[in-house]
Coordinates of C-alpha atoms and ligand atoms in Angstrom, one line a residue:
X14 CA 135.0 93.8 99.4
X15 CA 133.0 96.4 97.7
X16 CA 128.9 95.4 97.8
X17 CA 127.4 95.2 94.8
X18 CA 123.9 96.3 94.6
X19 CA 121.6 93.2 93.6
X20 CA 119.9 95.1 90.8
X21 CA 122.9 95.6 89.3
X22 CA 124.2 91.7 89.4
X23 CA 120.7 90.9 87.6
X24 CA 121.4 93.7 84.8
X25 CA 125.1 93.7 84.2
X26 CA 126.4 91.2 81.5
X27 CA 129.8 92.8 82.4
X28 CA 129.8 91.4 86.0
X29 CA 129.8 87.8 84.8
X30 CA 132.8 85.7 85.8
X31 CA 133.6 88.0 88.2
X32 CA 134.0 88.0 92.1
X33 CA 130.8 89.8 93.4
X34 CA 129.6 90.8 97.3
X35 CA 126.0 90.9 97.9
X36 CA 124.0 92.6 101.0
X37 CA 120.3 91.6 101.7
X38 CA 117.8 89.8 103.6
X39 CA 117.0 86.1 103.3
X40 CA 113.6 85.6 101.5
X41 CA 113.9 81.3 101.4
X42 CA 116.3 78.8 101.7
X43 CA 115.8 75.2 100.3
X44 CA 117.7 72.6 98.8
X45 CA 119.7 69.1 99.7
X46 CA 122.7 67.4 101.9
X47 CA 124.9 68.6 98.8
X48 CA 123.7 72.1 98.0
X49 CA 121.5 74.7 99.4
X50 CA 120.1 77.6 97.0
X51 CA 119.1 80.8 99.1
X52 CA 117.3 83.7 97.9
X53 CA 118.4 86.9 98.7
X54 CA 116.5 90.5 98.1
X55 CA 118.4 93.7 99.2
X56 CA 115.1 96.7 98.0
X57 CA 117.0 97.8 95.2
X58 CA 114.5 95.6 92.5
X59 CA 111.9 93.4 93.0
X60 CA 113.7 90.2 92.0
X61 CA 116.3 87.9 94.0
X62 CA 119.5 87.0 93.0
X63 CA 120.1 82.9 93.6
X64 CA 123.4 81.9 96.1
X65 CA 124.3 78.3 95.8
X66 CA 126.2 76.9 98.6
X67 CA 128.3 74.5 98.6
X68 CA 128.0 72.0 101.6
X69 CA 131.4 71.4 101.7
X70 CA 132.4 75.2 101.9
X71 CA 129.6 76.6 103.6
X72 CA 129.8 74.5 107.2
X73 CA 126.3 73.6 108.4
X74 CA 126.2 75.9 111.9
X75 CA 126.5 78.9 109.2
X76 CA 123.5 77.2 106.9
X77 CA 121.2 76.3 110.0
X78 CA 121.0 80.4 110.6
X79 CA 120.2 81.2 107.3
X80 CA 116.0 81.7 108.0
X81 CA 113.7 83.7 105.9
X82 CA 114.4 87.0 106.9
X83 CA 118.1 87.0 108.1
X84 CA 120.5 89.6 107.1
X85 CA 123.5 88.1 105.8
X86 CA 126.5 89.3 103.4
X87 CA 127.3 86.7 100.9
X88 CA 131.0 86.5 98.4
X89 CA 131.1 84.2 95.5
X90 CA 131.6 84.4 91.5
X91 CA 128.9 85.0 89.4
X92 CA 128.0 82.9 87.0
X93 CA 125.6 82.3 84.4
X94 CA 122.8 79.9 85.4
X95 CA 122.0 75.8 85.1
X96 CA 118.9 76.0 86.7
X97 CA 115.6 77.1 85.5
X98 CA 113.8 80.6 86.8
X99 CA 117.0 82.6 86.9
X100 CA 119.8 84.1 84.4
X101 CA 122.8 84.4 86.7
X102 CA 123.3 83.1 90.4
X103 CA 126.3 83.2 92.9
X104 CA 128.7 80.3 93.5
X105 CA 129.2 81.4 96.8
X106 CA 133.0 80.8 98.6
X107 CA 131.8 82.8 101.8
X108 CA 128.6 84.2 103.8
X109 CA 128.9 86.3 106.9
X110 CA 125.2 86.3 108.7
X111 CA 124.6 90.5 110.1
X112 CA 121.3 89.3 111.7
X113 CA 119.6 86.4 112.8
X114 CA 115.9 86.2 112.3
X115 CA 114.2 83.9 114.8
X116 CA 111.0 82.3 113.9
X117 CA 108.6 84.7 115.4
X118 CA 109.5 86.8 112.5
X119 CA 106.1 88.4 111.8
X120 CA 106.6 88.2 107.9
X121 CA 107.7 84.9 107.9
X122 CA 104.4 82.9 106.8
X123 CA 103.1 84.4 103.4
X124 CA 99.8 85.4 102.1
X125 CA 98.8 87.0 105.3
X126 CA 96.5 89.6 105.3
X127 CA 96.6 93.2 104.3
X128 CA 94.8 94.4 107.6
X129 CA 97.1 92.2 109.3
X130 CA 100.6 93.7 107.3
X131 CA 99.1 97.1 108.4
X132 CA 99.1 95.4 112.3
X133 CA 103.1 95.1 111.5
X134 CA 103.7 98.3 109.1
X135 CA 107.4 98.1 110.9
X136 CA 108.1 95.2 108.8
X137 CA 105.7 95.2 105.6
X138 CA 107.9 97.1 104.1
X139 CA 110.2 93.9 104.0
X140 CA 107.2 92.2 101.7
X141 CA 107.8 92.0 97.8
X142 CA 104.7 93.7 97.6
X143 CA 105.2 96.2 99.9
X144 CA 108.9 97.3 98.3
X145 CA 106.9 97.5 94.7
X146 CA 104.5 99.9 96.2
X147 CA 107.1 101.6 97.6
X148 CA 109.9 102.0 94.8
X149 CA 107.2 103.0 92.8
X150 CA 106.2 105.3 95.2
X151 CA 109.4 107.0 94.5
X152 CA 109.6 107.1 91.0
X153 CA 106.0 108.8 91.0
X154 CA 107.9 111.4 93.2
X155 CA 110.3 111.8 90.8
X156 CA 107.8 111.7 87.8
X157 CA 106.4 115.0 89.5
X158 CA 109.5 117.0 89.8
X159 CA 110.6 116.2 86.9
X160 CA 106.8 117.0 84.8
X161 CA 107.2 120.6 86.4
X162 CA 110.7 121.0 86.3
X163 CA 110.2 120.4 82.7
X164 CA 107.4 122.3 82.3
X165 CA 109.2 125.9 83.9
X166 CA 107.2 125.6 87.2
X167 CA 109.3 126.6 90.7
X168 CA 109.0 124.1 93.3
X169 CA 107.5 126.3 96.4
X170 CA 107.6 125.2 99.6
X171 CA 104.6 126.3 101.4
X172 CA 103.8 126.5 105.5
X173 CA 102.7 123.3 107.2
X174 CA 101.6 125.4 110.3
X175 CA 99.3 127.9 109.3
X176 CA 96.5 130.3 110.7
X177 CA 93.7 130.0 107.9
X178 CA 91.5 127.5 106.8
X179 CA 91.8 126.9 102.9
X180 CA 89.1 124.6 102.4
X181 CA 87.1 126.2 105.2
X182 CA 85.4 123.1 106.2
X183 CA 87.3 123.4 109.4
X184 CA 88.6 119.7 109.6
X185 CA 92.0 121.2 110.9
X186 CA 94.3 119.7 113.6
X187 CA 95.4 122.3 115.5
X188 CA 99.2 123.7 116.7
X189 CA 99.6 124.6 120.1
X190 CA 102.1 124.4 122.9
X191 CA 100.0 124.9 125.7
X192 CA 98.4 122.3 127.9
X193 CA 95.3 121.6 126.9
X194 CA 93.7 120.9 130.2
X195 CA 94.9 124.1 131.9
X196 CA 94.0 126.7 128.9
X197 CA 93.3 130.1 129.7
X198 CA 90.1 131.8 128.8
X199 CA 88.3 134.9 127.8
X200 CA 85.7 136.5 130.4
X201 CA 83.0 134.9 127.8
X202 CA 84.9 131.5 128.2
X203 CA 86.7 131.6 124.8
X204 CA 90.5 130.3 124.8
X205 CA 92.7 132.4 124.6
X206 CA 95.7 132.2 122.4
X207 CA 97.7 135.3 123.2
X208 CA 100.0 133.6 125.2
X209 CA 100.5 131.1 123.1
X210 CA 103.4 129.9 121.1
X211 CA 102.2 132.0 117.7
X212 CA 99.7 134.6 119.7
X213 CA 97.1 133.3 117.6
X214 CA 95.2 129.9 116.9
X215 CA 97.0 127.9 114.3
X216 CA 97.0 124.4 112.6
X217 CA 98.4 122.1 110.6
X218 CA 97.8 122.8 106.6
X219 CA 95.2 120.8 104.8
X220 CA 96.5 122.5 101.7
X221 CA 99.2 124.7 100.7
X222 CA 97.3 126.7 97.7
X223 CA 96.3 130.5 99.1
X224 CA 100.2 130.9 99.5
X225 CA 100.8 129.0 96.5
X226 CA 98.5 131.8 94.5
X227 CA 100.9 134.1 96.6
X228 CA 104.1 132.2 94.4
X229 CA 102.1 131.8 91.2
X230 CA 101.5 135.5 91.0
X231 CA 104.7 136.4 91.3
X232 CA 107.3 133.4 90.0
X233 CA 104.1 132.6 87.1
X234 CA 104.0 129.3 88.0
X235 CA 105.1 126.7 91.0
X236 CA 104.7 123.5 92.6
X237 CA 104.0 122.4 95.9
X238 CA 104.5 118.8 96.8
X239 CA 104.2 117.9 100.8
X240 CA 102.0 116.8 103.7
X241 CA 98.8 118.0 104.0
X242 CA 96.6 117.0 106.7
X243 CA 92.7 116.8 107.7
X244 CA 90.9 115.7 110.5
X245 CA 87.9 114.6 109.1
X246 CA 86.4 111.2 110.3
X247 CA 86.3 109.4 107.3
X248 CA 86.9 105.8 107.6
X249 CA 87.3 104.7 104.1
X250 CA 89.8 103.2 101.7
X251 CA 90.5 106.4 99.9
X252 CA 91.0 108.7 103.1
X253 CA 94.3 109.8 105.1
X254 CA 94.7 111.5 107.9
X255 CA 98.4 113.0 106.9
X256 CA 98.4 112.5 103.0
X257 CA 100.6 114.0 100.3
X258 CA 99.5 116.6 97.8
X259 CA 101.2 117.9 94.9
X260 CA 99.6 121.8 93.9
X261 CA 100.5 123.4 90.8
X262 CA 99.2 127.0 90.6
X263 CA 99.5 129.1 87.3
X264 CA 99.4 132.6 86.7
X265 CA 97.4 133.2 82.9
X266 CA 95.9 130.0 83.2
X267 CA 92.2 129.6 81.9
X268 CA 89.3 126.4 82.8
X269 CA 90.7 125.0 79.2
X270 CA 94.5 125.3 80.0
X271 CA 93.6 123.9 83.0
X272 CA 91.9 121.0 82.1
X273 CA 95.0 120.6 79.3
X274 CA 97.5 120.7 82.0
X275 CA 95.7 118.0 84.7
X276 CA 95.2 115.6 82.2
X277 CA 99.0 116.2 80.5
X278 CA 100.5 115.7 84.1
X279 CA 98.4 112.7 85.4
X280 CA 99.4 111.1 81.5
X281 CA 103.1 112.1 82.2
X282 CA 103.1 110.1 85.4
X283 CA 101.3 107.0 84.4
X284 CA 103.7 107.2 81.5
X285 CA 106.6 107.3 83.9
X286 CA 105.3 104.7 85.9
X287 CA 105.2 102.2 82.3
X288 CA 108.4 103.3 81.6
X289 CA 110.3 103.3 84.9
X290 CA 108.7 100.9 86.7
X291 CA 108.0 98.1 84.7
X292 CA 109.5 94.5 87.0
X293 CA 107.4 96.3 90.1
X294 CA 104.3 96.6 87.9
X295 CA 104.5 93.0 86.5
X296 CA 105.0 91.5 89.8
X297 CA 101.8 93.5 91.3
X298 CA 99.6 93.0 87.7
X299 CA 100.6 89.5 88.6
X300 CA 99.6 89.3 92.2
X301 CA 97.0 91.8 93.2
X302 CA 95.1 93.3 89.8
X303 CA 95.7 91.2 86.4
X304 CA 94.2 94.3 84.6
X305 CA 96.4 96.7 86.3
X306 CA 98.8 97.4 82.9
X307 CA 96.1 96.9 80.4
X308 CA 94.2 99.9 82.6
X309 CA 97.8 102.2 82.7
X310 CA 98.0 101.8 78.9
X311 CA 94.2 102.5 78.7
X312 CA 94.5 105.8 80.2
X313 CA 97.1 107.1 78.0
X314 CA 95.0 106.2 75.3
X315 CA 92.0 108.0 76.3
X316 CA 91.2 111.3 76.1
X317 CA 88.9 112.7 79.1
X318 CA 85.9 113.4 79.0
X319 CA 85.2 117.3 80.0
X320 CA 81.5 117.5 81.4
X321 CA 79.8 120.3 83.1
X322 CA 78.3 119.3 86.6
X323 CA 74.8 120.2 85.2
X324 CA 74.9 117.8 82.4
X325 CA 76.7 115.2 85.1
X326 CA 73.4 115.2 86.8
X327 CA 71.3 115.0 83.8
X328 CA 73.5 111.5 82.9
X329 CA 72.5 110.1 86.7
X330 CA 69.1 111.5 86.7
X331 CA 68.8 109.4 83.2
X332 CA 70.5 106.6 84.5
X333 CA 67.9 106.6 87.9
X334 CA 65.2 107.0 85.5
X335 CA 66.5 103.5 83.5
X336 CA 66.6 101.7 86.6
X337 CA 69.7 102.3 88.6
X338 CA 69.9 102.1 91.9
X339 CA 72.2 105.0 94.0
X340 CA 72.6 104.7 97.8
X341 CA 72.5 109.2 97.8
X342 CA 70.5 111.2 96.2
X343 CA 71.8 113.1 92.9
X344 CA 69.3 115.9 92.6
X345 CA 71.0 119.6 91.0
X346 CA 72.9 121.0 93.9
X347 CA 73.9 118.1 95.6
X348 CA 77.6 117.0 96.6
X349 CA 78.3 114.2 94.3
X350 CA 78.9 110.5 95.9
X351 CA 81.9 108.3 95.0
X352 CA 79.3 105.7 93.8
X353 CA 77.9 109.1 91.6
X354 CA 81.3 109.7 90.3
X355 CA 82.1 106.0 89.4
X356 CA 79.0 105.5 87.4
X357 CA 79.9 108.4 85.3
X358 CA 83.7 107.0 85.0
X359 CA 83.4 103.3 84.5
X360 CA 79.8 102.5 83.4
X361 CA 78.8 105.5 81.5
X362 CA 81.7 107.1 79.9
X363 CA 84.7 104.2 80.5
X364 CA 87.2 106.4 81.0
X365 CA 88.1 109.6 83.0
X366 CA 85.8 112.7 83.1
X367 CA 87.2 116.1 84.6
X368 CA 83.9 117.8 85.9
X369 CA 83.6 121.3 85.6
X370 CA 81.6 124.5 87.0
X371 CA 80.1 123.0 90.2
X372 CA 77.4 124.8 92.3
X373 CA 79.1 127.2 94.1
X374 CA 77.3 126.2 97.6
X375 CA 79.0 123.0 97.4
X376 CA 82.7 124.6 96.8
X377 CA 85.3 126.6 98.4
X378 CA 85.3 130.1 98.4
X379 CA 88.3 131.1 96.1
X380 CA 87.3 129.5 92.8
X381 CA 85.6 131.5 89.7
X382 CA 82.3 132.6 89.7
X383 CA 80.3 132.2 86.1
X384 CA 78.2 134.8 84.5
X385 CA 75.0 135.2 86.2
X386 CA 72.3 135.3 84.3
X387 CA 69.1 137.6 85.2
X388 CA 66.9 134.1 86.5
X389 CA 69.6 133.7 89.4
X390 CA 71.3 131.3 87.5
X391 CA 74.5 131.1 85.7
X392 CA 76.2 130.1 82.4
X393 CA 79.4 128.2 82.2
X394 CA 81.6 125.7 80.1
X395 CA 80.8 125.1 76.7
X396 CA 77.9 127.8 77.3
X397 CA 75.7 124.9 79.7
X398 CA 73.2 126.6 81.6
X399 CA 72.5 126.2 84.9
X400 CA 69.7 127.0 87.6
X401 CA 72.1 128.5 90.1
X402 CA 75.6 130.4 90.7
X403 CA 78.4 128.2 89.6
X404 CA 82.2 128.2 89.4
X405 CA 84.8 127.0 87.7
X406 CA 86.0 123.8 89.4
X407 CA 87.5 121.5 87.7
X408 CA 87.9 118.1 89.4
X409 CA 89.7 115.0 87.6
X410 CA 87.5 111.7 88.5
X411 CA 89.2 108.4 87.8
X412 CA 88.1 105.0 87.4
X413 CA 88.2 102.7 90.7
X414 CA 89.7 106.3 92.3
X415 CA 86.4 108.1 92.3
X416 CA 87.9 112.0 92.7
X417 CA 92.0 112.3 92.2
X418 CA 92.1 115.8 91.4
X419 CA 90.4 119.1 92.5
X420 CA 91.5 122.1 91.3
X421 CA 89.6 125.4 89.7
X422 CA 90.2 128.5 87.9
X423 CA 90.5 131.2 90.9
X424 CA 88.2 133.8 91.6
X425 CA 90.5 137.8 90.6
X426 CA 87.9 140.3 91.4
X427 CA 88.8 141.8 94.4
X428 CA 85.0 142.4 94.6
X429 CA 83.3 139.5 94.0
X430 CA 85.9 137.1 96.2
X431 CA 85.7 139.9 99.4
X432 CA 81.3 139.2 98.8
X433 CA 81.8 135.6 98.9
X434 CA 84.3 135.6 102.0
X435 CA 82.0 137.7 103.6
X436 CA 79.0 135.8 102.6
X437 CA 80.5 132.8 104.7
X438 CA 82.0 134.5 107.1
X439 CA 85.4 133.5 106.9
X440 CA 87.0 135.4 109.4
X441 CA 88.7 138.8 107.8
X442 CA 91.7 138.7 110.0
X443 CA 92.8 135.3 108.0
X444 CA 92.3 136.7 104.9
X445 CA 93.8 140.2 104.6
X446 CA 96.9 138.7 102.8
X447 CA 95.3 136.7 100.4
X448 CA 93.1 139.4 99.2
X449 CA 96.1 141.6 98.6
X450 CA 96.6 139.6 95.5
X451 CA 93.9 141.0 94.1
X452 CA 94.2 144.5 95.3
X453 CA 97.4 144.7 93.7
X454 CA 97.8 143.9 90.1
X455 CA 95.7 140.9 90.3
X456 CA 95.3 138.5 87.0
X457 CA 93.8 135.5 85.9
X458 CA 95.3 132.5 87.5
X459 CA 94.5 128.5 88.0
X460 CA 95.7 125.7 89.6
X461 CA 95.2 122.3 91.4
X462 CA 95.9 119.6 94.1
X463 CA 96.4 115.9 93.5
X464 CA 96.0 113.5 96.2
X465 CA 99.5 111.7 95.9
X466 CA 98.4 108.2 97.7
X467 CA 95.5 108.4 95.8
X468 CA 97.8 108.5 92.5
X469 CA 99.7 105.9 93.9
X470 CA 96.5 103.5 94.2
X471 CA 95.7 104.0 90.7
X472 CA 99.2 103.1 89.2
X473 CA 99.6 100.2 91.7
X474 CA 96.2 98.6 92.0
X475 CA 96.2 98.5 95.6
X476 CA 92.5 98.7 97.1
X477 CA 93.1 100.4 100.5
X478 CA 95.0 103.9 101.1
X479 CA 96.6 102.6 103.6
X480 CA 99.0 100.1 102.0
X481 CA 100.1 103.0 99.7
X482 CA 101.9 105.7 102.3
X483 CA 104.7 103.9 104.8
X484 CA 102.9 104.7 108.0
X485 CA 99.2 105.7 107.9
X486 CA 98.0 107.7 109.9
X487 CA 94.0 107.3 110.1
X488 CA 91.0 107.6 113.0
X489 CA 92.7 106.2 115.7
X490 CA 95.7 104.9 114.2
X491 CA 99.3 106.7 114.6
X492 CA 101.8 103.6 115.7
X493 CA 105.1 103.4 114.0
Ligands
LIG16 O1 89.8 118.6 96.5 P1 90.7 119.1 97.6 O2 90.2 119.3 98.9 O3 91.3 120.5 97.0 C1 92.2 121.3 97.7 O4 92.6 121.1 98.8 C2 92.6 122.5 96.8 N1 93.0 123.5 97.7 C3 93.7 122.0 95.9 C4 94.1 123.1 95.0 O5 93.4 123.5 94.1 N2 95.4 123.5 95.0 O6 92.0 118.1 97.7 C5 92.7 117.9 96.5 C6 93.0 116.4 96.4 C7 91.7 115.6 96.2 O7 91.3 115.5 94.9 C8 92.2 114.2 96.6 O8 92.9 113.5 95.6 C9 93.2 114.5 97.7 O9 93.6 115.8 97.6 N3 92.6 114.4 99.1 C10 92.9 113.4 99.9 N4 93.7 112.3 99.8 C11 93.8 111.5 100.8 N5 93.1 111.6 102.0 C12 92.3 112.7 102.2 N6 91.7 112.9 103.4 C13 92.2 113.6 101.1 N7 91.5 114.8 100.9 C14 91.8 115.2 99.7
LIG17 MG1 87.8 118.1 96.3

């Protein structure tokens, strides 16, 4: 008989009084000498569907093996339910068991820990919570290609292995197929690479934008969405290893339209999420964050705050001045700490801010330069002053989150973006390409990179990046 999918016995009216077959893992069993009531989950929704087994037609070898976490195949009618807690159940004729699950099953006892789920990331994914963090997961995917799909942007797929350094903060893993103890070297003592698979040094991609400029400027406007990875040694609970970013990148696109479009798309997909995902995000307002929803809803309501870095500080600098107490300094200049960023978000402003035109020392080397002004210093969004060169980053900060989004306006003078390469010598050999964008027929273009998992923490509540991705891969952690 044909399985019926177990989301679809809970929704369909029409399948009532009908002879069903349902698929799925055992989440309990209970019940009496006369009955037994087992509930079964299959993934497709968060709920169970209730079997109700007869004693007399289920024999009692057959019941014994039904454990919390079996596999079994069940037949019956479905009918509309006596009992409390459920709409419809199974009056089950038959049950077939696919797997056994003896009681070393390491999801067995409930309420464990999430450090020890991670410990067993094999089997989380069997959890209720896990499988709501996970279908939402999907539907967030979905959310994105369907935003820019919408929207007229191409999806691009960009290089994983790659020979430059976006970011240029060099926290790249790198690609080789040469054994690393036995490497050959220069007469200086320098590897070298000629030999090696790609005759030249390469690594994995911490972010697919210089060849997505290279798609914007010639489709108008794409989408990446893929793996993007960084070796930096950040233990923290908003840091991967191998994480997922989603890059739009625009041709004609200016700091406003910008800012428009990263606070339309983040709206789209909390929207979606309300929408699409509701059972997954009642169960988890429920269980891990009862303001979860209320905090969804809030964001759509809101409309974010755009602040230029130099008045950021002024608001912290105030704030020190009225007693608060920051672990980092926030002095003009400096890299802004989470704990920075979430005192703007949820104590001063309560809600999300996109900061603009950062100093340019503390950003990479593609974005937008301001006017300079005769001091040395430079003038930016909404005409704020400030004491020294800015540019036109844009980053979305988010409440609980901390940063979600960075993205700018990119830097189309062949002549000033050659000077700043130069200026931090970035080697020229990387870059030749790049710059050929704005050799020939170059034009004003913008775009920007969202953290996926870190989306995915927002719309689900969880606390740890970790319990957002399947199988995290962190400082010393690549099992599974
Ligand atoms: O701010 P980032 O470093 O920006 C870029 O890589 C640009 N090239 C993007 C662009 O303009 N096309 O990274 C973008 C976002 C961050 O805002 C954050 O959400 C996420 O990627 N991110 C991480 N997420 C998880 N683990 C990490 N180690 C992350 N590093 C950045
Ligand atoms: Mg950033």
């Amino acid at each position: 008989m044909k399985r019926t999918k177990i989301v679809d016995i809970l929704s369909c009216n029409a399948l009532v009084g009908q002879q069903v077959c349902v698929k799925g893992w055992v989440r309990t069993r209970r019940g009496n000498k006369q009955v037994q009531f087992i509930a079964l989950n299959d993934g497709s929704t968060i709920k169970n569907v209730q079997i109700v087994a007869d004693t007399e037609k289920i024999d009692a070898d057959t019941l014994k093996d039904i454990t919390t976490g079996a596999c079994i195949c069940a037949i019956g009618k479905l009918v509309e339910s006596q009992g409390q807690g459920q709409s419809v159940e199974i009056q089950c004729d038959s049950i077939e068991i696919y797997g056994l699950c003896p009681n070393d099953y390491p999801m067995q006892k409930k309420g464990q820990t999430f450090e020890y789920m991670r410990k067993h990331a094999h089997m989380r994914l069997r959890t209720n919570t896990f499988g709501a963090v996970f279908r939402i997961r999907h539907h967030m995917a979905m959310a994105i290609h369907t935003y820019f799909h919408e929207h007229g942007f191409f999806y691009f797929h960009t290089p994983l292995i790659t020979a430059s350094d976006c970011e240029g903060a060099g926290n790249m893993f790198q690609v080789t197929t040469k054994n690393l103890y036995d490497l050959k070297k220069d007469d200086q003592g320098k590897i070298k690479y000629d030999d090696d698979f790609f005759g030249q040094q390469t690594s994995l991609t911490v972010s697919g934008q210089l060849e997505g400029e290279l798609g914007a400027t010639a489709l108008g406007a794409i989408y990446t969405f893929g793996p993007t990875f960084r070796a930096e040694n950040s233990n923290t609970p908003r840091h991967l290893a191998e994480f997922w970013m989603v890059e739009p990148e625009v041709a004609f696109l200016d700091q406003e339209g910008l800012m428009d479009l990263e606070e339309d798309f983040i709206k789209y997909c909390v929207r979606w999420a309300l929408d699409h995902c509701k059972d997954d995000l009642e169960f988890l307002n429920k269980m891990i964050d009862n303001t979860l929803i209320e905090r969804l809803e809030g964001v759509l309501k809101e409309t974010f705050v755009r602040l230029p870095y130099t008045k950021g500080i002024e608001i912290l600098q105030d704030a020190i001045k009225k007693g608060v107490k920051f672990e980092f300094p926030c002095n003009w200049g400096d890299d802004l700490a989470s704990e920075h960023e979430r005192y703007l978000v949820e104590e001063h402003f309560k809600k999300p801010v996109i900061m603009t035109d950062y100093p340019s020392k503390i950003k990479a080397f593609y974005m937008k330069q301001n006017q300079a002004t005769p001091q040395g210093g430079s003038i930016g969004y909404q005409n704020t002053e400030a004491p020294e060169p800015t540019m036109q980053g844009t980053d979305v900060l988010f409440p609980q989150i901390g940063e979600i989004i960075g993205g700018s306006v990119r830097e189309e003078s062949y002549d000033k973006l050659l000077a700043e390469i130069e200026q931090r010598n970035i080697p020229m050999k990387d870059m030749w390409w790049y710059l050929d964008t704005r050799k020939y027929g170059t034009c004003p273009h913008a775009g920007f990179g969202l953290g996926f998992e870190r989306l995915i923490l927002f719309v689900t509540g969880m606390a740890n990046i970790r319990d957002v991705i399947p199988f995290p891969r962190t400082p010393n952690n690549a099992e599974f």
